[in-house]
Amino acid sequence: MNNTIEIIKNHRSIRQYLDKDVSDELIDEIVNAAQSMPNSINGQQTTVIVVKDKKKRKKLAELVGNQEYVAKAPVFLIFVMDFYRTFLAGEKTGFKQVIHEDIEGIEAGSVDVGIALGASIIAAESLGLGIVPIGGIRKNAEEVFELLGLPKYTFPMVGLVVGYPVDESHKKPRIPFDSFRHKEIYDAKAVETSIDPYDDTMSDYLKEIGRYEQEGNWSTLTSKIYQSVYYPKVKDTMDKQGFKTK
C-alpha cells in the first residue's frame, strides 16, 4: 500500500486547531492540487477563495451556523461553483450560456467542486494539516455573496477549515465495505443487511466519545436530519444568482 492511500484512509475531521499560521506557500500547494483535478469539458467551473482575515472568518463562522472552528483555525477555503467565467466566454464568442439554467449545469458544477474539495483534503492532510468540510456555507448564502463579492452565476458550495491539529481526533467508522463496493450491479440486499450492524458499530463509537445521548446511532441521526431540508434558503438564493433547476 502506498503512502498516499494510507493518508486518505487515515482521514478524520479536525475541530480543534493550534494558534499557528499556515503559510501562503502551503495554501498555494493545496489550491494548486485542487486546480489540477479533472473537470467537466475543461470549463473549470470552480473557484477557491482563501480567507485568512480574522474578522471575516469570525463572520463566516456565524453565517455557517456558529461553527467556532471556522474562526479559530487560521485558514478557511470556500469552494465556489463558478459559471461566471464561462458566461464571460459566451459573451466574448456570442454563444449565449444557458447551462446554468438547467439541473445538468448544477450537477456538473457540483461534481467538479466535489473533486476539487477531495484533492484539497488529501493535499492538506499530506502536509500534516487538519481539515473539516463545512456545508453550512450554503446556510446563509446571500450574506456570503456580499461578504465575498460573488457575482452572478456563482454559488458557494462548501467550505474547508484548514489548520494544524491540536491532536488526532477519533476516526469515525464507515459503513461495511460490501455495502459501499458493489459488483457489476447495485446490491440492494447488501445495503439492507448492513444497516443494523452499522448502527451497532456507531452506537459503540458514540458511547466511546461521549456523543451517544445526542446522536444514538447512524439511522437515528441521519433520519432526524433528513426529515426536513436543513438549508431551506438554498433554492431561493441559487435563483437569485441565476441558477435554475428545470
Coordinates of N, CA and C in Angstrom, one line a residue:
M1 N 0.8 -1.2 0.0 CA 0.0 0.0 0.0 C 0.9 1.2 0.0
N2 N 0.6 2.2 -0.9 CA 1.4 3.4 -0.9 C 1.0 4.5 0.1
N3 N 1.9 5.4 0.3 CA 1.7 6.4 1.4 C 0.5 7.3 1.1
T4 N 0.2 7.6 -0.1 CA -1.0 8.5 -0.4 C -2.3 7.8 0.0
I5 N -2.4 6.5 -0.3 CA -3.6 5.8 0.1 C -3.7 5.7 1.6
E6 N -2.6 5.5 2.3 CA -2.6 5.4 3.7 C -3.1 6.7 4.3
I7 N -2.7 7.9 3.8 CA -3.1 9.2 4.2 C -4.6 9.3 4.0
I8 N -5.1 8.9 2.9 CA -6.6 9.0 2.6 C -7.3 8.2 3.6
K9 N -6.9 6.9 3.8 CA -7.6 6.0 4.7 C -7.6 6.4 6.2
N10 N -6.6 7.3 6.5 CA -6.4 7.7 7.9 C -7.2 9.0 8.1
H11 N -8.0 9.5 7.2 CA -8.7 10.7 7.3 C -9.6 10.8 8.5
R12 N -9.6 12.0 9.1 CA -10.5 12.3 10.2 C -10.8 13.8 10.3
S13 N -12.0 14.2 10.7 CA -12.3 15.6 10.7 C -11.7 16.2 12.0
I14 N -11.1 17.4 11.9 CA -10.5 18.0 13.0 C -11.3 19.3 13.3
R15 N -11.6 19.5 14.6 CA -12.3 20.7 15.0 C -11.6 21.5 16.1
Q16 N -10.4 21.1 16.5 CA -9.6 21.8 17.4 C -8.2 22.1 16.8
Y17 N -7.9 23.4 16.7 CA -6.6 23.8 16.0 C -5.7 24.6 16.8
L18 N -4.4 24.5 16.5 CA -3.4 25.3 17.2 C -3.5 26.7 16.7
D19 N -3.0 27.6 17.5 CA -2.9 29.0 17.1 C -1.6 29.2 16.4
K20 N -1.6 28.7 15.1 CA -0.4 28.6 14.3 C -0.7 28.9 12.9
D21 N 0.0 29.8 12.3 CA -0.3 30.2 10.9 C 0.0 29.1 9.9
V22 N -0.8 29.1 8.8 CA -0.4 28.2 7.7 C 0.1 29.1 6.6
S23 N 1.3 28.8 6.1 CA 2.0 29.7 5.2 C 1.2 29.8 3.9
D24 N 1.4 30.9 3.2 CA 0.8 31.0 1.8 C 1.3 30.0 0.9
E25 N 2.6 29.6 1.1 CA 3.2 28.6 0.2 C 2.4 27.2 0.3
L26 N 2.1 26.9 1.6 CA 1.3 25.6 1.8 C -0.1 25.7 1.2
I27 N -0.7 26.9 1.5 CA -2.1 27.1 0.9 C -2.1 27.0 -0.6
D28 N -1.1 27.6 -1.2 CA -1.0 27.5 -2.7 C -0.8 26.1 -3.2
E29 N 0.0 25.3 -2.4 CA 0.1 23.9 -2.8 C -1.2 23.2 -2.7
I30 N -2.0 23.4 -1.7 CA -3.3 22.8 -1.6 C -4.2 23.2 -2.7
V31 N -4.3 24.5 -3.0 CA -5.2 25.1 -4.0 C -4.7 24.6 -5.4
N32 N -3.4 24.5 -5.6 CA -2.9 24.0 -6.9 C -3.3 22.6 -7.1
A33 N -3.3 21.8 -6.0 CA -3.8 20.4 -6.2 C -5.2 20.4 -6.6
A34 N -6.0 21.2 -6.0 CA -7.5 21.3 -6.4 C -7.6 21.7 -7.9
Q35 N -6.8 22.7 -8.3 CA -7.0 23.2 -9.7 C -6.5 22.1 -10.7
S36 N -5.6 21.2 -10.3 CA -5.1 20.2 -11.2 C -6.1 19.0 -11.5
M37 N -7.2 19.0 -10.7 CA -8.1 17.9 -10.9 C -8.9 18.0 -12.2
P38 N -9.5 16.9 -12.7 CA -10.4 16.9 -13.8 C -11.6 17.7 -13.6
N39 N -12.2 18.2 -14.7 CA -13.4 19.0 -14.6 C -14.2 18.9 -15.9
S40 N -15.5 19.1 -15.8 CA -16.4 18.9 -17.0 C -16.0 19.8 -18.1
I41 N -15.8 19.3 -19.3 CA -15.4 19.9 -20.6 C -14.3 20.9 -20.5
N42 N -13.5 20.8 -19.5 CA -12.4 21.8 -19.2 C -13.0 23.2 -19.0
G43 N -14.3 23.3 -18.6 CA -14.9 24.5 -18.3 C -14.3 25.2 -17.0
Q44 N -13.7 24.4 -16.2 CA -13.1 24.9 -15.0 C -14.0 25.8 -14.2
Q45 N -15.2 25.3 -13.9 CA -16.2 26.0 -13.2 C -16.1 25.8 -11.7
T46 N -14.9 26.0 -11.1 CA -14.7 26.0 -9.7 C -13.7 27.2 -9.4
T47 N -14.0 27.9 -8.4 CA -13.1 28.9 -7.9 C -12.9 28.7 -6.4
V48 N -11.7 28.9 -5.9 CA -11.4 28.7 -4.4 C -11.0 30.1 -3.9
I49 N -11.8 30.5 -2.8 CA -11.5 31.8 -2.2 C -10.8 31.4 -0.8
V50 N -9.6 32.0 -0.7 CA -8.8 31.7 0.6 C -9.1 32.9 1.5
V51 N -9.6 32.6 2.7 CA -9.9 33.6 3.7 C -9.0 33.4 4.9
K52 N -8.2 34.4 5.2 CA -7.3 34.3 6.4 C -7.6 35.5 7.4
D53 N -8.3 36.5 6.9 CA -8.7 37.6 7.7 C -9.5 37.2 8.9
K54 N -9.1 37.6 10.1 CA -9.8 37.1 11.3 C -11.2 37.6 11.4
K55 N -11.5 38.9 11.1 CA -12.8 39.4 11.2 C -13.7 38.7 10.2
K56 N -13.2 38.4 9.0 CA -14.1 37.8 8.0 C -14.3 36.3 8.4
R57 N -13.3 35.6 9.0 CA -13.5 34.3 9.4 C -14.5 34.2 10.6
K58 N -14.5 35.2 11.4 CA -15.4 35.3 12.5 C -16.9 35.4 12.0
K59 N -17.0 36.3 11.0 CA -18.4 36.5 10.4 C -18.8 35.2 9.7
L60 N -17.9 34.6 9.0 CA -18.3 33.3 8.3 C -18.7 32.3 9.3
A61 N -18.0 32.2 10.4 CA -18.3 31.2 11.4 C -19.7 31.4 11.9
E62 N -20.2 32.6 12.0 CA -21.6 32.9 12.4 C -22.5 32.5 11.3
L63 N -22.2 32.8 10.0 CA -23.1 32.5 8.9 C -23.3 31.0 8.6
V64 N -22.2 30.2 8.9 CA -22.3 28.8 8.7 C -23.0 28.0 9.8
G65 N -23.5 28.8 10.8 CA -24.2 28.1 11.9 C -23.5 28.1 13.2
N66 N -22.7 29.2 13.4 CA -22.0 29.3 14.7 C -21.0 28.1 14.9
Q67 N -20.3 27.8 13.9 CA -19.3 26.7 14.0 C -17.9 27.4 14.3
E68 N -17.6 27.4 15.5 CA -16.5 28.3 16.0 C -15.1 28.0 15.4
Y69 N -14.9 26.7 15.0 CA -13.6 26.4 14.4 C -13.3 27.1 13.1
V70 N -14.3 27.6 12.4 CA -14.1 28.4 11.2 C -13.4 29.7 11.6
A71 N -13.7 30.2 12.8 CA -13.0 31.4 13.2 C -11.6 31.1 13.9
K72 N -11.5 30.0 14.6 CA -10.3 29.7 15.3 C -9.2 29.1 14.5
A73 N -9.5 28.4 13.4 CA -8.5 27.9 12.5 C -7.9 29.0 11.7
P74 N -6.7 28.9 11.2 CA -6.1 30.1 10.5 C -6.5 30.3 9.1
V75 N -7.1 29.3 8.5 CA -7.5 29.4 7.1 C -8.9 28.8 6.9
F76 N -9.7 29.4 6.0 CA -10.9 28.9 5.6 C -11.0 29.0 4.1
L77 N -11.1 27.9 3.4 CA -11.3 27.9 2.0 C -12.7 27.8 1.6
I78 N -13.2 28.6 0.6 CA -14.6 28.4 0.1 C -14.5 28.0 -1.3
F79 N -15.2 26.9 -1.6 CA -15.2 26.3 -2.9 C -16.5 26.8 -3.6
V80 N -16.3 27.6 -4.7 CA -17.4 28.2 -5.4 C -17.7 27.6 -6.7
M81 N -18.9 27.2 -6.9 CA -19.3 26.7 -8.3 C -19.4 28.0 -9.1
D82 N -18.6 28.0 -10.2 CA -18.4 29.3 -10.9 C -18.7 29.2 -12.4
F83 N -19.9 29.6 -12.8 CA -20.3 29.7 -14.2 C -20.2 31.1 -14.7
Y84 N -19.6 32.0 -13.9 CA -19.4 33.4 -14.3 C -18.3 33.4 -15.4
R85 N -17.3 32.7 -15.1 CA -16.1 32.6 -16.1 C -16.6 32.1 -17.4
T86 N -17.4 31.0 -17.4 CA -17.9 30.5 -18.7 C -18.9 31.4 -19.4
F87 N -19.7 32.1 -18.5 CA -20.6 33.2 -19.0 C -19.8 34.2 -19.8
L88 N -18.7 34.7 -19.2 CA -17.9 35.7 -19.9 C -17.3 35.2 -21.2
A89 N -17.0 33.9 -21.3 CA -16.6 33.3 -22.5 C -17.7 33.3 -23.6
G90 N -18.9 33.1 -23.1 CA -20.0 33.2 -24.1 C -20.3 34.6 -24.5
E91 N -20.1 35.6 -23.6 CA -20.2 37.0 -24.0 C -19.2 37.3 -25.1
K92 N -18.0 36.8 -25.0 CA -16.9 37.1 -25.9 C -17.2 36.4 -27.3
T93 N -17.7 35.2 -27.3 CA -17.9 34.5 -28.5 C -19.3 34.7 -29.2
G94 N -20.2 35.1 -28.4 CA -21.6 35.3 -28.9 C -22.4 34.1 -28.7
F95 N -21.9 33.0 -28.1 CA -22.7 31.8 -27.8 C -23.2 31.9 -26.4
K96 N -24.5 32.2 -26.4 CA -25.2 32.5 -25.1 C -25.2 31.3 -24.2
Q97 N -24.7 31.5 -22.9 CA -24.7 30.4 -22.0 C -26.1 30.1 -21.4
V98 N -26.5 28.9 -21.4 CA -27.8 28.5 -20.8 C -27.6 27.4 -19.8
I99 N -26.5 26.8 -19.7 CA -26.3 25.6 -18.9 C -26.6 25.9 -17.4
H100 N -26.4 27.1 -17.0 CA -26.7 27.4 -15.6 C -28.2 27.5 -15.3
E101 N -29.0 27.4 -16.3 CA -30.5 27.4 -16.2 C -31.1 26.0 -16.2
D102 N -30.2 25.0 -16.1 CA -30.7 23.6 -16.1 C -30.0 22.8 -15.0
I103 N -30.7 21.8 -14.4 CA -30.1 21.0 -13.4 C -28.8 20.3 -13.8
E104 N -28.7 20.1 -15.1 CA -27.4 19.5 -15.6 C -26.2 20.3 -15.3
G105 N -26.4 21.7 -15.4 CA -25.3 22.5 -15.1 C -24.9 22.5 -13.6
I106 N -25.9 22.5 -12.8 CA -25.7 22.4 -11.3 C -25.0 21.1 -11.0
E107 N -25.5 20.0 -11.6 CA -24.8 18.7 -11.3 C -23.4 18.7 -11.7
A108 N -23.1 19.2 -12.9 CA -21.7 19.2 -13.4 C -20.8 20.1 -12.5
G109 N -21.4 21.3 -12.1 CA -20.6 22.2 -11.3 C -20.4 21.6 -9.9
S110 N -21.4 20.9 -9.4 CA -21.3 20.3 -8.0 C -20.3 19.2 -8.0
V111 N -20.3 18.3 -9.0 CA -19.3 17.3 -9.1 C -17.9 17.9 -9.2
D112 N -17.7 18.9 -10.0 CA -16.4 19.5 -10.1 C -15.9 20.1 -8.8
V113 N -16.8 20.7 -8.1 CA -16.4 21.3 -6.8 C -16.0 20.1 -5.8
G114 N -16.8 19.0 -5.9 CA -16.5 17.9 -5.0 C -15.1 17.3 -5.3
I115 N -14.8 17.2 -6.6 CA -13.5 16.6 -6.9 C -12.4 17.5 -6.4
A116 N -12.6 18.8 -6.6 CA -11.5 19.8 -6.1 C -11.4 19.8 -4.6
L117 N -12.6 19.6 -3.9 CA -12.5 19.5 -2.5 C -11.8 18.3 -2.0
G118 N -12.0 17.2 -2.6 CA -11.4 15.9 -2.3 C -9.8 16.1 -2.4
A119 N -9.4 16.7 -3.5 CA -8.0 16.8 -3.7 C -7.4 17.7 -2.7
S120 N -8.1 18.8 -2.3 CA -7.6 19.7 -1.3 C -7.4 19.0 0.1
I121 N -8.4 18.2 0.4 CA -8.3 17.4 1.7 C -7.1 16.5 1.7
I122 N -6.9 15.8 0.6 CA -5.7 14.9 0.6 C -4.4 15.7 0.6
A123 N -4.4 16.8 -0.1 CA -3.2 17.6 -0.1 C -2.9 18.2 1.2
A124 N -3.9 18.7 1.9 CA -3.7 19.3 3.2 C -3.2 18.2 4.2
E125 N -3.9 17.1 4.2 CA -3.5 16.1 5.2 C -2.1 15.5 4.9
S126 N -1.7 15.5 3.6 CA -0.4 15.0 3.3 C 0.7 16.0 3.8
L127 N 0.3 17.2 4.1 CA 1.2 18.3 4.6 C 1.2 18.4 6.1
G128 N 0.5 17.4 6.8 CA 0.4 17.4 8.2 C -0.6 18.4 8.8
L129 N -1.5 18.8 7.9 CA -2.6 19.7 8.3 C -3.9 19.0 8.6
G130 N -4.8 19.6 9.4 CA -6.1 19.0 9.7 C -7.1 19.8 8.9
I131 N -8.3 19.1 8.7 CA -9.3 19.8 7.9 C -10.7 19.4 8.4
V132 N -11.7 20.2 8.1 CA -13.1 19.7 8.3 C -13.9 20.5 7.2
P133 N -14.7 19.8 6.4 CA -15.5 20.4 5.4 C -16.7 21.1 6.1
I134 N -17.2 22.2 5.5 CA -18.3 23.0 6.1 C -19.4 23.2 5.0
G135 N -20.4 22.3 5.1 CA -21.6 22.5 4.1 C -22.4 23.7 4.5
G136 N -22.3 24.2 5.8 CA -23.1 25.3 6.3 C -22.8 26.6 5.5
I137 N -21.8 26.7 4.6 CA -21.6 27.9 3.8 C -22.8 28.2 3.0
R138 N -23.7 27.2 2.8 CA -24.9 27.4 2.0 C -26.0 27.9 2.8
K139 N -25.9 27.9 4.1 CA -27.0 28.2 5.1 C -27.5 29.6 4.9
N140 N -26.6 30.6 4.8 CA -27.0 32.0 4.7 C -26.2 32.5 3.5
A141 N -26.4 31.9 2.3 CA -25.6 32.2 1.1 C -25.7 33.6 0.7
E142 N -26.9 34.3 0.8 CA -27.0 35.6 0.4 C -26.0 36.6 1.1
E143 N -25.8 36.4 2.3 CA -24.8 37.2 3.1 C -23.4 36.8 2.7
V144 N -23.2 35.6 2.3 CA -21.9 35.2 1.8 C -21.6 35.8 0.5
F145 N -22.6 35.9 -0.4 CA -22.4 36.6 -1.7 C -21.8 38.0 -1.4
E146 N -22.4 38.7 -0.5 CA -22.0 40.1 -0.2 C -20.6 40.1 0.4
L147 N -20.4 39.3 1.4 CA -19.1 39.3 2.1 C -17.9 38.9 1.2
L148 N -18.1 38.0 0.2 CA -17.1 37.6 -0.6 C -17.1 38.2 -2.0
G149 N -18.1 39.1 -2.3 CA -18.1 39.8 -3.6 C -18.5 38.8 -4.7
L150 N -19.3 37.8 -4.5 CA -19.6 36.8 -5.5 C -20.6 37.4 -6.6
P151 N -20.2 37.3 -7.9 CA -21.0 37.8 -8.9 C -22.1 36.8 -9.3
K152 N -22.9 37.2 -10.3 CA -24.0 36.3 -10.8 C -23.3 35.0 -11.3
Y153 N -24.1 34.0 -11.3 CA -23.7 32.7 -11.9 C -22.6 32.0 -11.0
T154 N -22.5 32.4 -9.8 CA -21.6 31.7 -8.8 C -22.3 31.3 -7.6
F155 N -21.9 30.3 -6.9 CA -22.5 29.9 -5.7 C -21.5 29.2 -4.8
P156 N -21.5 29.6 -3.4 CA -20.6 28.9 -2.5 C -21.1 27.6 -2.1
M157 N -20.5 26.5 -2.5 CA -21.0 25.1 -2.3 C -20.5 24.5 -1.0
V158 N -19.3 24.7 -0.7 CA -18.7 24.1 0.5 C -17.5 24.8 1.0
G159 N -17.3 24.8 2.3 CA -16.1 25.4 2.8 C -15.1 24.3 3.4
L160 N -13.9 24.7 3.6 CA -12.9 23.8 4.2 C -12.0 24.5 5.2
V161 N -12.2 24.1 6.5 CA -11.3 24.6 7.5 C -10.0 23.9 7.4
V162 N -8.9 24.7 7.5 CA -7.5 24.2 7.4 C -6.7 24.7 8.5
G163 N -5.9 23.9 9.2 CA -5.0 24.3 10.2 C -4.2 23.2 10.8
Y164 N -3.4 23.5 11.8 CA -2.6 22.5 12.5 C -3.4 21.9 13.6
P165 N -3.6 20.6 13.7 CA -4.5 20.0 14.7 C -3.9 20.1 16.1
V166 N -4.8 20.3 17.1 CA -4.4 20.2 18.5 C -4.0 18.8 18.8
D167 N -4.8 17.8 18.3 CA -4.5 16.4 18.5 C -5.2 15.6 17.4
E168 N -5.0 14.3 17.4 CA -5.6 13.5 16.4 C -7.0 13.1 16.9
S169 N -8.0 13.4 16.2 CA -9.4 13.1 16.7 C -9.7 11.6 16.4
H170 N -10.8 11.2 16.9 CA -11.2 9.8 16.7 C -11.6 9.6 15.2
K171 N -11.3 8.4 14.7 CA -11.6 8.0 13.4 C -13.0 7.4 13.3
K172 N -13.9 8.1 12.6 CA -15.3 7.6 12.6 C -15.5 6.4 11.7
P173 N -16.2 5.3 12.2 CA -16.4 4.1 11.4 C -17.2 4.4 10.2
R174 N -17.0 3.7 9.1 CA -17.8 3.8 7.9 C -18.7 2.5 7.8
I175 N -19.6 2.7 6.8 CA -20.5 1.5 6.6 C -19.7 0.3 6.1
P176 N -20.2 -0.9 6.3 CA -19.4 -2.1 5.9 C -19.0 -2.0 4.4
F177 N -17.8 -2.4 4.1 CA -17.2 -2.2 2.8 C -18.1 -2.8 1.7
D178 N -18.7 -4.0 2.0 CA -19.5 -4.7 1.0 C -20.8 -3.9 0.7
S179 N -21.2 -3.0 1.5 CA -22.3 -2.1 1.3 C -21.9 -0.9 0.4
F180 N -20.6 -0.6 0.4 CA -20.1 0.5 -0.4 C -19.6 0.1 -1.7
R181 N -18.9 -1.0 -1.8 CA -18.4 -1.5 -3.1 C -19.3 -2.6 -3.6
H182 N -20.0 -2.3 -4.7 CA -20.9 -3.3 -5.3 C -20.3 -3.9 -6.6
K183 N -20.6 -5.1 -6.9 CA -20.0 -5.8 -8.0 C -21.0 -5.9 -9.2
E184 N -20.7 -5.2 -10.2 CA -21.4 -5.2 -11.5 C -22.7 -4.5 -11.5
I185 N -23.6 -4.8 -10.4 CA -24.9 -4.1 -10.3 C -25.1 -3.7 -8.9
Y186 N -26.1 -2.8 -8.7 CA -26.4 -2.3 -7.3 C -26.9 -3.5 -6.5
D187 N -26.3 -3.7 -5.3 CA -26.7 -4.8 -4.5 C -27.6 -4.3 -3.3
A188 N -28.9 -4.2 -3.6 CA -29.8 -3.6 -2.6 C -29.8 -4.4 -1.3
K189 N -29.6 -5.8 -1.4 CA -29.6 -6.6 -0.2 C -28.5 -6.3 0.7
A190 N -27.3 -6.1 0.1 CA -26.1 -5.7 0.9 C -26.3 -4.4 1.7
V191 N -27.0 -3.5 1.0 CA -27.3 -2.2 1.7 C -28.3 -2.5 2.9
E192 N -29.3 -3.3 2.6 CA -30.4 -3.5 3.6 C -29.8 -4.2 4.8
T193 N -28.9 -5.2 4.6 CA -28.4 -6.0 5.7 C -27.3 -5.3 6.4
S194 N -26.8 -4.2 5.9 CA -25.7 -3.5 6.5 C -26.1 -2.6 7.6
I195 N -27.3 -2.1 7.6 CA -27.8 -1.0 8.4 C -27.7 -1.4 9.9
D196 N -28.3 -2.5 10.3 CA -28.4 -2.9 11.7 C -27.0 -3.1 12.3
P197 N -26.1 -3.8 11.7 CA -24.7 -3.9 12.3 C -24.0 -2.6 12.3
Y198 N -24.2 -1.7 11.3 CA -23.5 -0.4 11.3 C -24.1 0.4 12.4
D199 N -25.4 0.4 12.7 CA -26.0 1.1 13.8 C -25.3 0.7 15.1
D200 N -25.1 -0.6 15.2 CA -24.5 -1.1 16.5 C -23.0 -0.6 16.6
T201 N -22.3 -0.6 15.5 CA -20.9 -0.1 15.5 C -20.9 1.4 15.9
M202 N -21.8 2.1 15.3 CA -21.9 3.6 15.5 C -22.3 3.9 17.0
S203 N -23.2 3.1 17.5 CA -23.6 3.2 18.9 C -22.4 3.1 19.8
D204 N -21.6 2.0 19.6 CA -20.4 1.8 20.4 C -19.4 3.0 20.3
Y205 N -19.2 3.4 19.1 CA -18.3 4.5 18.8 C -18.8 5.8 19.5
L206 N -20.1 6.1 19.4 CA -20.6 7.3 20.0 C -20.6 7.3 21.6
K207 N -20.8 6.1 22.1 CA -20.6 5.9 23.6 C -19.2 6.2 24.0
E208 N -18.2 5.7 23.2 CA -16.8 5.9 23.5 C -16.4 7.3 23.5
I209 N -17.0 8.1 22.6 CA -16.6 9.6 22.5 C -17.5 10.5 23.2
G210 N -18.6 9.9 23.9 CA -19.5 10.7 24.7 C -20.6 11.4 23.9
R211 N -20.9 10.9 22.8 CA -22.0 11.6 22.0 C -23.2 10.7 21.7
Y212 N -23.3 9.6 22.5 CA -24.4 8.7 22.2 C -25.7 9.3 22.6
E213 N -25.8 10.1 23.7 CA -27.1 10.7 24.0 C -27.6 11.6 23.0
Q214 N -26.7 12.3 22.3 CA -27.1 13.3 21.3 C -27.5 12.7 20.0
E215 N -26.8 11.6 19.6 CA -26.9 11.0 18.3 C -27.5 9.7 18.2
G216 N -27.2 8.8 19.2 CA -27.8 7.5 19.2 C -27.2 6.5 18.3
N217 N -27.4 6.5 17.0 CA -26.7 5.7 16.0 C -26.9 6.4 14.7
W218 N -26.4 5.7 13.6 CA -26.4 6.3 12.3 C -27.8 6.5 11.8
S219 N -28.7 5.5 11.9 CA -30.1 5.6 11.4 C -30.8 6.8 12.1
T220 N -30.7 6.8 13.4 CA -31.4 7.9 14.2 C -30.9 9.3 13.8
L221 N -29.6 9.5 13.7 CA -29.1 10.8 13.4 C -29.5 11.2 12.0
T222 N -29.2 10.3 11.0 CA -29.5 10.7 9.6 C -31.0 10.9 9.3
S223 N -31.8 10.1 9.9 CA -33.2 10.2 9.6 C -33.8 11.5 10.3
K224 N -33.3 11.8 11.4 CA -33.7 13.1 12.1 C -33.4 14.3 11.2
I225 N -32.2 14.3 10.7 CA -31.7 15.4 9.8 C -32.5 15.4 8.5
Y226 N -32.6 14.3 7.9 CA -33.2 14.2 6.5 C -34.7 14.2 6.5
Q227 N -35.4 14.4 7.7 CA -36.8 14.5 7.7 C -37.2 16.0 7.3
S228 N -36.3 16.8 7.1 CA -36.5 18.2 6.7 C -35.4 18.7 5.8
V229 N -35.6 19.8 5.1 CA -34.5 20.4 4.3 C -33.7 21.3 5.2
Y230 N -32.5 21.0 5.6 CA -31.8 21.7 6.7 C -31.3 23.1 6.2
Y231 N -31.1 23.3 4.9 CA -30.8 24.7 4.5 C -31.9 25.1 3.5
P232 N -33.0 25.5 4.0 CA -34.2 25.8 3.1 C -34.1 27.0 2.2
K233 N -33.1 27.8 2.4 CA -33.0 29.0 1.6 C -32.1 28.8 0.4
V234 N -31.6 27.6 0.2 CA -30.6 27.4 -0.9 C -31.3 27.7 -2.3
K235 N -32.5 27.1 -2.5 CA -33.1 27.2 -3.8 C -33.3 28.7 -4.2
D236 N -33.9 29.5 -3.2 CA -34.1 30.9 -3.5 C -32.8 31.7 -3.8
T237 N -31.8 31.4 -3.0 CA -30.5 32.1 -3.2 C -29.9 31.7 -4.5
M238 N -30.0 30.4 -4.9 CA -29.5 30.0 -6.2 C -30.2 30.7 -7.3
D239 N -31.5 30.8 -7.2 CA -32.4 31.6 -8.2 C -31.8 33.0 -8.4
K240 N -31.5 33.6 -7.3 CA -31.0 35.0 -7.3 C -29.7 35.1 -8.0
Q241 N -28.9 34.0 -8.0 CA -27.6 34.0 -8.7 C -27.7 33.6 -10.1
G242 N -29.0 33.3 -10.6 CA -29.2 32.9 -12.0 C -29.3 31.4 -12.3
F243 N -29.2 30.6 -11.2 CA -29.3 29.2 -11.4 C -30.7 28.7 -11.3
K244 N -31.0 27.8 -12.3 CA -32.4 27.2 -12.3 C -32.3 25.7 -12.2
T245 N -33.4 25.0 -11.9 CA -33.3 23.6 -11.7 C -34.3 22.9 -12.6
K246 N -34.7 23.5 -13.8 CA -35.7 22.9 -14.6 C -35.1 21.6 -15.3

